[in-house]
Structure formats: C-alpha cells, structure tokens
Coordinates of C-alpha atoms and ligand atoms in Angstrom, one line a residue:
M1 CA 134.4 109.5 111.9
P2 CA 133.8 113.2 112.2
T3 CA 130.8 114.5 110.3
E4 CA 131.6 115.9 106.8
I5 CA 129.7 119.5 106.5
A6 CA 129.3 120.1 102.6
L7 CA 129.0 123.8 101.9
T8 CA 126.4 125.2 98.9
D9 CA 128.1 128.4 98.4
T10 CA 128.7 128.3 94.8
P11 CA 126.9 126.1 91.9
E12 CA 130.0 123.9 91.8
M13 CA 130.1 123.2 95.5
T14 CA 126.7 122.6 95.1
K15 CA 126.9 120.5 92.5
E16 CA 129.9 118.6 94.5
A17 CA 127.8 118.1 97.4
V18 CA 124.6 116.9 96.0
R19 CA 127.3 114.1 94.3
R20 CA 129.0 113.4 97.6
A21 CA 124.9 112.9 98.8
V22 CA 123.6 110.6 96.1
S23 CA 126.7 108.3 96.5
L24 CA 126.5 107.6 100.2
L25 CA 122.7 107.6 99.9
K26 CA 123.3 104.9 96.9
E27 CA 125.6 102.8 99.4
G28 CA 122.9 102.6 101.8
A29 CA 124.3 105.4 104.2
V30 CA 122.1 107.9 105.4
V31 CA 122.8 111.8 105.1
A32 CA 121.2 115.2 106.3
L33 CA 119.7 117.1 103.8
P34 CA 117.9 120.7 103.9
T35 CA 114.2 121.1 103.4
E36 CA 112.4 123.8 102.9
T37 CA 110.6 122.9 106.4
V38 CA 113.5 121.5 108.5
Y39 CA 116.3 119.7 108.1
G40 CA 115.6 115.7 107.0
L41 CA 118.0 112.8 107.6
A42 CA 117.5 110.8 104.1
G43 CA 118.2 107.1 103.2
D44 CA 117.1 105.1 100.6
A45 CA 113.3 104.1 101.1
L46 CA 113.8 100.6 98.9
N47 CA 116.9 99.7 100.9
P48 CA 116.1 98.1 104.7
E49 CA 119.4 98.8 105.9
A50 CA 119.2 102.4 105.3
V51 CA 115.8 102.9 106.7
A52 CA 117.1 100.7 109.8
R53 CA 119.8 103.1 110.1
I54 CA 117.7 106.0 110.2
F55 CA 115.5 104.8 113.1
E56 CA 119.2 103.7 114.7
V57 CA 120.7 107.2 114.4
K58 CA 117.3 109.0 115.3
E59 CA 116.8 106.6 118.4
R60 CA 113.7 106.4 116.9
P61 CA 111.2 104.2 118.3
H62 CA 110.0 101.6 115.2
F63 CA 106.5 102.4 115.7
D64 CA 106.8 105.7 114.6
P65 CA 106.6 105.7 110.5
L66 CA 109.1 107.8 108.1
I67 CA 107.9 110.3 105.8
V68 CA 109.0 109.2 102.3
H69 CA 109.7 112.0 99.5
V70 CA 109.5 111.8 95.6
P71 CA 110.0 114.7 93.3
G72 CA 106.4 115.3 92.8
K73 CA 102.8 114.3 91.6
G74 CA 104.5 111.8 89.0
Q75 CA 106.3 109.6 91.3
L76 CA 103.5 109.5 93.9
D77 CA 101.9 106.5 92.1
E78 CA 105.3 104.7 92.8
V79 CA 104.7 104.7 96.5
A80 CA 101.2 105.3 96.8
E81 CA 97.8 103.9 95.8
V82 CA 95.2 106.8 95.5
P83 CA 92.1 105.6 95.4
D84 CA 89.3 106.1 93.0
E85 CA 87.2 108.2 95.2
I86 CA 89.8 110.6 96.3
S87 CA 91.7 111.2 93.2
A88 CA 90.3 114.1 92.3
V89 CA 90.8 116.3 95.6
V90 CA 94.3 114.5 96.1
T91 CA 95.2 115.8 92.2
R92 CA 94.0 119.1 93.1
L93 CA 96.1 119.2 96.5
V94 CA 99.2 118.3 94.8
E95 CA 99.0 120.6 91.8
T96 CA 98.3 123.3 94.3
F97 CA 100.7 122.4 97.1
W98 CA 103.2 120.4 95.7
P99 CA 106.6 121.0 95.6
G100 CA 105.8 122.0 99.1
P101 CA 105.2 121.6 103.0
L102 CA 102.2 119.1 102.6
T103 CA 102.7 115.8 103.3
L104 CA 99.7 113.2 102.2
V105 CA 99.0 109.7 103.8
L106 CA 97.9 107.6 101.5
P107 CA 97.3 103.7 100.9
K108 CA 101.0 102.3 100.4
K109 CA 102.5 100.2 97.3
A110 CA 104.1 97.1 98.0
A111 CA 107.5 98.8 97.0
I112 CA 107.0 100.5 100.5
S113 CA 108.4 98.0 103.3
D114 CA 106.4 97.6 106.7
L115 CA 109.8 98.8 108.0
V116 CA 109.3 102.6 106.6
T117 CA 105.4 102.8 107.5
S118 CA 105.7 100.8 111.0
G119 CA 103.4 97.9 109.8
K120 CA 100.9 100.6 108.6
D121 CA 98.9 100.1 105.5
T122 CA 99.5 103.7 104.8
V123 CA 102.6 105.6 103.8
A124 CA 103.1 109.5 104.4
V125 CA 104.6 111.2 101.1
R126 CA 105.9 114.5 100.3
A127 CA 107.4 116.6 97.8
S128 CA 109.7 119.2 99.1
S129 CA 110.4 122.6 97.1
H130 CA 114.1 122.9 98.2
P131 CA 116.2 123.0 95.3
I132 CA 119.2 120.9 97.0
F133 CA 116.8 118.5 98.0
R134 CA 115.5 118.2 94.8
K135 CA 118.9 118.0 92.8
V136 CA 119.6 114.9 95.4
L137 CA 116.3 113.0 94.5
K138 CA 116.5 113.5 90.7
E139 CA 120.0 112.7 90.8
F140 CA 119.6 109.6 93.1
N141 CA 116.3 108.6 91.0
G142 CA 113.9 106.9 93.6
P143 CA 112.0 107.9 96.9
L144 CA 113.8 108.8 99.8
A145 CA 112.4 108.6 103.6
A146 CA 113.4 111.2 105.6
P147 CA 112.6 112.3 109.0
S148 CA 113.3 115.4 110.6
A149 CA 117.5 115.3 111.4
N150 CA 116.7 115.2 115.1
R151 CA 116.2 112.9 118.1
F152 CA 113.2 111.0 118.8
G153 CA 111.0 114.1 120.7
R154 CA 114.0 116.7 120.6
I155 CA 113.6 120.2 118.6
S156 CA 114.0 119.7 115.1
P157 CA 116.9 121.3 113.4
T158 CA 116.6 124.4 111.2
S159 CA 120.1 124.7 110.3
A160 CA 123.3 122.5 109.8
Q161 CA 125.1 123.2 112.7
A162 CA 121.4 121.9 114.8
V163 CA 121.8 119.0 112.6
V164 CA 125.4 118.5 114.2
E165 CA 124.3 119.4 117.7
E166 CA 121.8 116.8 117.5
L167 CA 122.8 113.6 116.1
G168 CA 126.9 114.1 116.7
E169 CA 129.0 112.1 114.7
G170 CA 126.2 109.5 113.8
I171 CA 126.0 110.5 110.4
P172 CA 128.8 110.7 107.6
L173 CA 127.4 114.2 105.6
V174 CA 125.3 117.3 106.3
V175 CA 125.0 119.2 103.4
N176 CA 124.8 122.6 104.8
G177 CA 121.6 124.6 102.4
G178 CA 121.4 127.8 105.2
A179 CA 118.5 128.3 107.1
C180 CA 114.9 126.5 106.6
A181 CA 112.6 129.1 104.9
C182 CA 109.3 127.7 106.7
G183 CA 111.0 126.4 110.0
L184 CA 108.2 124.2 110.8
E185 CA 107.9 120.7 109.4
S186 CA 104.9 119.8 106.9
T187 CA 101.4 120.0 107.2
I188 CA 100.3 116.0 107.2
L189 CA 97.0 115.5 106.0
K190 CA 94.7 112.5 105.6
V191 CA 92.3 112.6 103.0
L192 CA 89.0 110.7 102.9
T193 CA 85.8 110.6 101.4
G194 CA 83.2 113.1 103.1
E195 CA 79.0 113.6 102.3
G196 CA 79.4 116.2 99.5
K197 CA 82.8 117.0 99.8
P198 CA 86.0 115.4 101.1
V199 CA 87.2 115.4 104.6
L200 CA 90.7 116.5 105.1
Q201 CA 91.7 115.6 108.4
V202 CA 95.0 117.4 109.8
L203 CA 97.0 114.9 111.6
R204 CA 100.1 117.7 112.1
S205 CA 99.4 121.3 111.6
G206 CA 102.4 122.9 109.5
P207 CA 103.1 126.0 107.0
V208 CA 100.2 125.0 104.7
T209 CA 97.3 126.3 107.0
A210 CA 93.8 125.5 107.6
E211 CA 92.6 128.3 105.6
E212 CA 94.7 127.3 102.7
L213 CA 93.0 123.8 102.9
K214 CA 89.4 125.0 103.0
P215 CA 88.9 125.6 99.4
F216 CA 89.7 121.5 98.9
G217 CA 87.2 120.0 101.4
K218 CA 85.9 119.7 105.0
V219 CA 89.1 120.1 107.4
E220 CA 89.1 118.9 110.5
Q221 CA 91.7 119.3 113.3
V222 CA 92.8 115.8 114.7
T223 CA 93.9 116.3 118.4
V224 CA 95.2 112.5 119.5
A225 CA 94.3 111.4 123.0
A226 CA 97.8 110.0 124.6
E227 CA 96.7 106.3 124.5
D228 CA 96.3 107.0 120.9
G229 CA 100.1 108.2 120.4
P230 CA 101.2 105.8 118.2
E231 CA 99.1 106.3 115.7
V232 CA 100.3 109.4 114.6
P233 CA 103.4 109.3 117.3
G234 CA 105.1 112.7 116.0
Q235 CA 101.9 114.2 117.7
L236 CA 102.8 112.6 120.8
E237 CA 101.5 114.6 124.2
S238 CA 105.5 115.5 124.5
H239 CA 107.5 116.3 121.5
Y240 CA 110.0 118.7 120.2
A241 CA 111.4 119.2 123.8
P242 CA 114.1 121.1 125.1
A243 CA 116.1 119.5 127.9
T244 CA 115.2 122.7 130.0
P245 CA 111.9 122.5 131.1
L246 CA 109.3 125.0 129.1
R247 CA 106.3 126.5 130.3
L248 CA 103.8 128.0 128.1
L249 CA 101.9 130.7 129.6
A250 CA 98.0 132.0 128.6
S251 CA 98.5 135.5 129.6
P252 CA 101.2 137.4 131.7
E253 CA 99.3 137.1 135.1
E254 CA 99.8 133.6 135.7
F255 CA 103.4 133.7 136.1
V256 CA 105.1 134.5 139.4
P257 CA 109.0 134.1 139.3
E258 CA 110.4 131.7 142.1
E259 CA 113.4 132.9 144.1
G260 CA 116.6 132.0 143.1
K261 CA 115.3 130.3 139.8
R262 CA 116.9 131.4 136.3
Y263 CA 114.8 132.3 133.9
A264 CA 114.6 132.9 129.9
L265 CA 112.0 134.2 127.9
L266 CA 110.8 133.1 124.2
S267 CA 109.2 136.2 123.2
Y268 CA 106.3 136.6 120.4
R269 CA 107.5 140.2 119.8
A270 CA 109.1 141.8 122.7
N271 CA 106.7 144.0 123.3
E272 CA 106.6 145.9 126.2
K273 CA 102.6 146.2 126.0
D274 CA 102.2 142.5 125.9
G275 CA 103.0 141.9 129.5
Y276 CA 105.8 139.6 129.1
L277 CA 109.0 141.3 129.3
D278 CA 109.3 142.6 133.2
L279 CA 107.9 139.5 134.6
A280 CA 111.3 138.8 135.7
E281 CA 114.6 139.6 135.4
F282 CA 115.2 137.4 132.3
E283 CA 118.6 135.7 131.9
K284 CA 118.0 135.7 128.2
V285 CA 115.2 137.0 125.7
A286 CA 114.6 135.5 122.6
V287 CA 112.3 137.2 120.2
L288 CA 110.4 135.4 117.2
S289 CA 109.2 138.4 115.6
P290 CA 110.4 141.9 116.9
G291 CA 107.8 144.9 116.5
S292 CA 104.4 143.9 115.2
G293 CA 104.7 140.4 115.1
K294 CA 104.7 138.4 111.9
L295 CA 103.6 134.9 112.2
P296 CA 105.6 133.5 109.2
E297 CA 109.0 135.2 110.5
A298 CA 107.9 133.7 114.1
A299 CA 107.6 130.1 112.7
V300 CA 111.2 130.5 110.7
R301 CA 112.9 131.7 113.9
F302 CA 110.6 129.1 116.4
F303 CA 113.0 126.2 117.0
F304 CA 116.3 128.3 116.3
S305 CA 115.3 130.5 119.1
L306 CA 114.0 127.3 121.4
R307 CA 117.5 125.4 120.8
E308 CA 119.0 128.9 121.9
L309 CA 117.3 129.2 125.2
D310 CA 117.6 125.4 125.7
G311 CA 121.2 126.3 125.6
S312 CA 121.5 129.3 127.8
G313 CA 121.7 127.1 131.0
V314 CA 118.4 128.6 132.6
D315 CA 116.2 126.6 134.7
E316 CA 113.4 127.2 132.9
I317 CA 112.6 128.7 129.6
V318 CA 109.0 130.9 129.5
A319 CA 107.2 131.0 126.3
E320 CA 104.2 133.5 125.3
P321 CA 101.7 132.6 123.5
V322 CA 101.4 133.5 119.6
P323 CA 98.4 134.6 118.0
E324 CA 96.2 131.0 117.3
R325 CA 95.4 132.0 113.6
G326 CA 97.1 130.7 110.6
L327 CA 100.7 129.6 110.9
G328 CA 100.1 130.6 114.7
V329 CA 97.8 127.1 114.5
A330 CA 101.2 125.1 114.2
I331 CA 103.4 127.3 116.7
M332 CA 100.9 127.1 119.3
D333 CA 100.9 123.3 118.5
R334 CA 104.6 122.8 118.8
L335 CA 104.9 124.8 122.1
R336 CA 102.2 123.0 124.0
R337 CA 104.1 119.9 122.8
A338 CA 107.6 121.1 123.8
S339 CA 106.2 122.4 127.4
A340 CA 104.4 118.8 128.2
T341 CA 106.7 116.7 130.6
R342 CA 107.6 113.3 129.4
G343 CA 105.8 111.8 132.6
R344 CA 108.4 113.2 134.7
G345 CA 107.4 113.0 138.5
Q346 CA 104.8 110.0 137.6
D347 CA 107.2 107.2 138.2
Ligands
TXA401 O1 108.8 118.6 107.3 C1 108.6 117.8 107.3 O2 107.8 116.9 107.1 C2 110.0 116.8 107.9 C3 111.1 117.0 106.6 C4 112.6 116.4 106.8 O3 110.2 116.7 105.4 N1 110.0 115.5 107.8 C5 109.1 115.2 109.4 O4 109.5 113.9 109.5 O5 108.9 116.0 110.0 P1 109.2 113.5 111.0 O6 109.3 111.7 110.9 O7 110.0 114.1 111.8 O8 107.8 113.7 111.3 C6 106.8 112.7 110.5 C7 105.4 112.3 110.9 C8 105.8 111.5 112.4 O9 104.9 112.0 113.2 C9 105.0 110.4 111.7 O10 104.4 109.6 113.2 C10 103.7 110.7 111.0 O11 104.6 112.0 110.1 N2 103.9 109.6 110.1 C11 104.1 109.2 109.1 N3 103.9 108.1 108.2 C12 102.5 108.0 109.0 C13 101.3 107.4 108.3 N4 101.0 106.4 107.4 N5 100.1 107.6 109.0 C14 100.3 109.0 110.0 N6 101.2 109.2 110.3 C15 102.5 109.2 109.8
MG402 MG1 110.1 115.0 113.6

C-alpha cells in the first residue's frame, strides 16, 4: 500500500490531516508526524500492538526504549512518577522548556508497558511544541510513543520526503508539516538529587544546551562507553550514519585525498579561510550555514545536508568540525557517531 502524504498548506487541509492521523492512531496504526526537532513515528503508547509496530517499521532492536509524548506538564503524571526530591527542579524545567525539545527520563508509571521502556523502570517523556503534533495529541487524547522516523541507526528525517525515503511503504500516512525548526533530536536529561543542587545528566545533547540548563543544577555530560550501549542505545557509538562512509576532520592538515576516490564535503560555512574547500576536487559541497556560520542554522540543515551528500554517489563524505559550544555540542556529537563505523572490518 503506497504511503499517503497529507499536506497542511491551509487550515482545512491541516484539520483533515490531523483527523486522518488520529483515526489511524485509534486503529493501532503508526503514522509519521512533524515535530520541531525531527519527524516522529507515532503510535498509541498504551497499545502493545502499535508499539510493536513501531519497532518493526524502524527495524529497531527491542533493547532501545521509545520516547513518550504528552501535551504538557498537566499530563506528565499520567506516564511518570516524579520523585518528591526532584519535583521542584522538574517543575521548573518543564515550565521553562515545555513544550519544546527537552526530554526527561523519570521513573515510569505502571500504565507504560515494559515494551515501550525496553524493560527499564524509567520512561523518557517529552512535550513537542509543533502545532500539528500538538493537535494530534489533543484529539487523540492519550500519550503517543514516537521515536525518530528513520530506520535504526540511520539519519534522522527532517522532512516528509526524508521519512518516505527512510520508511518507504511501511507506514500508511506521513503528515507533511514542512522542514523541522530545530533539525536535531531533543536534549535528553536525567535529573538526580545532588549535594546542594540537583544533578542534570545530559544523556543526549540537543537543542536545549548545557548553558541553558546551568541555572537549574549541576550539568553533567554523560559519555557512554560502548559496552554500556544498551543503557542509552541512541547514544551507541555508531548512529545517525549515512550509507556512505563519513570522515570527520579535526583540521584541514589531516586530510590527503586518495587518487581516484570521489569526495563530498560537509562544510560549516564554506569560508576559504577555514582551509577545507580546496582540500580536494569535491564532487559536491553542502554548506550548513554560509557566511559567518551560525550554529542554529547549521543544526536545521544538518541531517538534510547529510542525507543530500549520502545520495550524491561519492565514495566518502568529508566533514568539517563546527565550533563545539552551544548547539555545536549536539552537532559534533552527531558527526562523531555518524563517522564511527559499525564494527566494519572487525569480522
Ligand atoms: O526529538 C526527539 O526526541 C525525537 C522526536 C520524534 O520526538 N525523538 C527521538 O526518539 O529522537 P528516538 O527514539 O530516536 O531517540 C530516543 C532516545 C533513544 O536513544 C533511547 O535509547 C533513549 O531516547 N531513551 C528512551 N527511553 C529511555 C530511558 N528510559 N532511559 C534512557 N534513555 C532512553
Ligand atoms: Mg532516533
């Protein structure tokens, strides 16, 4: 069955798209919806068949838990149990960042099955700010499980077209809400009690930056060792990977092109002075933020550009580093994982 793409160009079209999405979700089907970060593959979080279908469509291993989406603070306690010791800081965080790209890992309520959380006693909860996602949640009137709408380990989709490329005919409906405003997946945070002030463990860096979180507690960046992979599986060493090998450079000097090999360049701002543009006869150059280089613009274009270069037929994608501050931390995290090979050459 071909995937239906519902457009949202007018209020009437949006209404119809939302109605279609809700009706499919009520039947237990999964549908792709836009969020402000990346497109999500949504299903009824309380329906085991819908949850199983999400894993199947994404070819996602069952050890990798799903994010549960709620409209906002008022519905948080339907899915999570906020311990008293951290309830003050959790309230401040959700009042500041929700709806928006912040996911909180909290002890789960019994209503959320082990299937959703991969057997963990915690659940990842988020409230998207995307108007279409919010409309669907409101009409559906229950929590939705929604991981990024890509096959496991691959590039996250930031457009409806990218979802179709990723999931093909595996899903009945994609609601086209245009390009995603952030372009990178939400920041995932685990809140713990600390001495004097709460500890905010960043399990995945994202649009809500460490700088923005600092007023709320002691921010710790969690680096996940490979053997801990299943703890935070989206943080596996190799993730967000294009099919084409990707090499992340630390400086222009470390790159020497090989004879006969075809290269594409993922450039931060296409500035001659940075020294990357002339390194090879690049078949294709994608620029994240032309001119002076702005990290929010680079974030929006990141997965889109990576996907574009992946489809260009070159032998290798060469990536420039971006400044590792603010949103640049999340971009560099994705670049490092995209450049890590999945144990290739080891077996
Ligand atoms: O921006 C986003 O968060 C997007 C949009 C669609 O909402 N969703 C998203 O979901 O990125 P997904 O499934 O691609 O990534 C969720 C990550 C995974 O790495 C998963 O391992 C982690 O969250 N996760 C989920 N539940 C967890 C838990 N209880 N403890 C630790 N990590 C968890
Ligand atoms: Mg994902």
